């Protein structure tokens, strides 16, 4: 009987006081009558932790109050252990069942000064991690939180974001304005709940934050093929000139600006037309220095006549001087010397007056034709200076004996002076002495 009283007294002391290992103080437990405590009841399917060697409900209360996840607990009276629950009979009434071996209590069934529970008894990990107690170098007891998955922070108070890829943004403009290029679109890594942006490396999956795609625009401006060479710049006169060819920038491009239209749009090259001193000849006249004018095109390799419709003295003068005669006497426009078997190569000609040869005058594009305006071939009568013939043979001596003279003559006919040309200058008779044997004496 005495032993039984001692055991009951010991249990009473255990349920009313607690010696703290953290502060070396003794704290008093308080049983809260308004809280729910039921003998012979248990909460099924919500146990998350079992702690053995616990002989009284107050020991279970101590474990429950130190764990922020604990909402209620049961004390097993036979084997002596505690079961901590993450719910209550109010939240899960269907799980609240009869169990004669257990007593059920809510978390608020007992209370004690929080200091007695130590650093981890203050819900240090915000109900989202496991609290570990340790001492600092100056022997202060502190709590360290090992956070549950999905939570972070010193006190596990911050819920980790749930990284997920956000929707794709619209495609950006093509990288080129013409031809083939690429375009891209992007998306953000974001919190699935808060929709706030996160660093890209927090999102996982087989797709990145940027996607590329080919794009084709209209054809780019570019050079067309070079055009044909134009005519030589001296095609209506004579001598060395230049010819030009062009190319265009297609598809509405601008030469010198568009990438594929850089460079020159015009090219020039040297060219040659009729020689400015090509051959001339005077044909069809009965006298030296007269006849129709024929001109040789050394590029076309053909002779041509000159139409008389624009023929005048100055042009005739050029012709006469080109063939080595002093000047023109007449410009023949009546076609008196005929056409021979020739065709007209020049049907339109204009001389400024400073040309040295007729070929330098501006003319029509060379093309042989059988007719021209007036259908008369230009001709000339050139001044012809007289030229002495060679001296004739010396005559016999003027005497038959002793001293006399010999003579010889020449004619101004090689050619004779014609069409106002200058007569021959000089003597037409030469003499020289001759000596024969002495005359006989009487």
JSON list of C-alpha atoms in Angstrom, two decimals, residues 1 8 12 23 51 69 82 98 105 122 141 144 160 163 167 175 196 208 217 230 278 307 310 327-328 330 356 423:
[
{"chain": "A", "resi": 1, "resn": "UNK", "atom": "CA", "xyz": [0.00, 0.00, 0.00]},
{"chain": "A", "resi": 8, "resn": "UNK", "atom": "CA", "xyz": [1.28, 7.72, -7.66]},
{"chain": "A", "resi": 12, "resn": "UNK", "atom": "CA", "xyz": [2.02, 13.40, -10.10]},
{"chain": "A", "resi": 23, "resn": "UNK", "atom": "CA", "xyz": [18.44, 26.30, -18.79]},
{"chain": "A", "resi": 51, "resn": "UNK", "atom": "CA", "xyz": [8.56, 7.68, -30.02]},
{"chain": "A", "resi": 69, "resn": "UNK", "atom": "CA", "xyz": [4.00, 19.43, -37.40]},
{"chain": "A", "resi": 82, "resn": "UNK", "atom": "CA", "xyz": [3.86, 8.07, -28.19]},
{"chain": "A", "resi": 98, "resn": "UNK", "atom": "CA", "xyz": [-12.02, 3.57, -30.11]},
{"chain": "A", "resi": 105, "resn": "UNK", "atom": "CA", "xyz": [-4.88, 14.40, -26.75]},
{"chain": "A", "resi": 122, "resn": "UNK", "atom": "CA", "xyz": [9.62, 27.64, -30.90]},
{"chain": "A", "resi": 141, "resn": "UNK", "atom": "CA", "xyz": [22.28, 26.44, -27.74]},
{"chain": "A", "resi": 144, "resn": "UNK", "atom": "CA", "xyz": [19.50, 24.64, -37.20]},
{"chain": "A", "resi": 160, "resn": "UNK", "atom": "CA", "xyz": [10.78, 27.18, -53.17]},
{"chain": "A", "resi": 163, "resn": "UNK", "atom": "CA", "xyz": [10.17, 26.33, -62.09]},
{"chain": "A", "resi": 167, "resn": "UNK", "atom": "CA", "xyz": [4.46, 30.50, -72.90]},
{"chain": "A", "resi": 175, "resn": "UNK", "atom": "CA", "xyz": [17.23, 38.59, -89.39]},
{"chain": "A", "resi": 196, "resn": "UNK", "atom": "CA", "xyz": [7.49, 35.54, -61.48]},
{"chain": "A", "resi": 208, "resn": "UNK", "atom": "CA", "xyz": [15.78, 25.89, -74.13]},
{"chain": "A", "resi": 217, "resn": "UNK", "atom": "CA", "xyz": [11.83, 37.11, -97.51]},
{"chain": "A", "resi": 230, "resn": "UNK", "atom": "CA", "xyz": [27.02, 50.14, -126.95]},
{"chain": "A", "resi": 278, "resn": "UNK", "atom": "CA", "xyz": [42.17, 55.94, -144.13]},
{"chain": "A", "resi": 307, "resn": "UNK", "atom": "CA", "xyz": [26.62, 61.82, -151.29]},
{"chain": "A", "resi": 310, "resn": "UNK", "atom": "CA", "xyz": [25.98, 68.45, -148.51]},
{"chain": "A", "resi": 327, "resn": "UNK", "atom": "CA", "xyz": [43.68, 72.78, -152.88]},
{"chain": "A", "resi": 328, "resn": "UNK", "atom": "CA", "xyz": [40.30, 72.31, -154.48]},
{"chain": "A", "resi": 330, "resn": "UNK", "atom": "CA", "xyz": [35.76, 73.11, -157.66]},
{"chain": "A", "resi": 356, "resn": "UNK", "atom": "CA", "xyz": [42.53, 67.96, -140.65]},
{"chain": "A", "resi": 423, "resn": "UNK", "atom": "CA", "xyz": [52.75, 76.54, -163.87]}
]
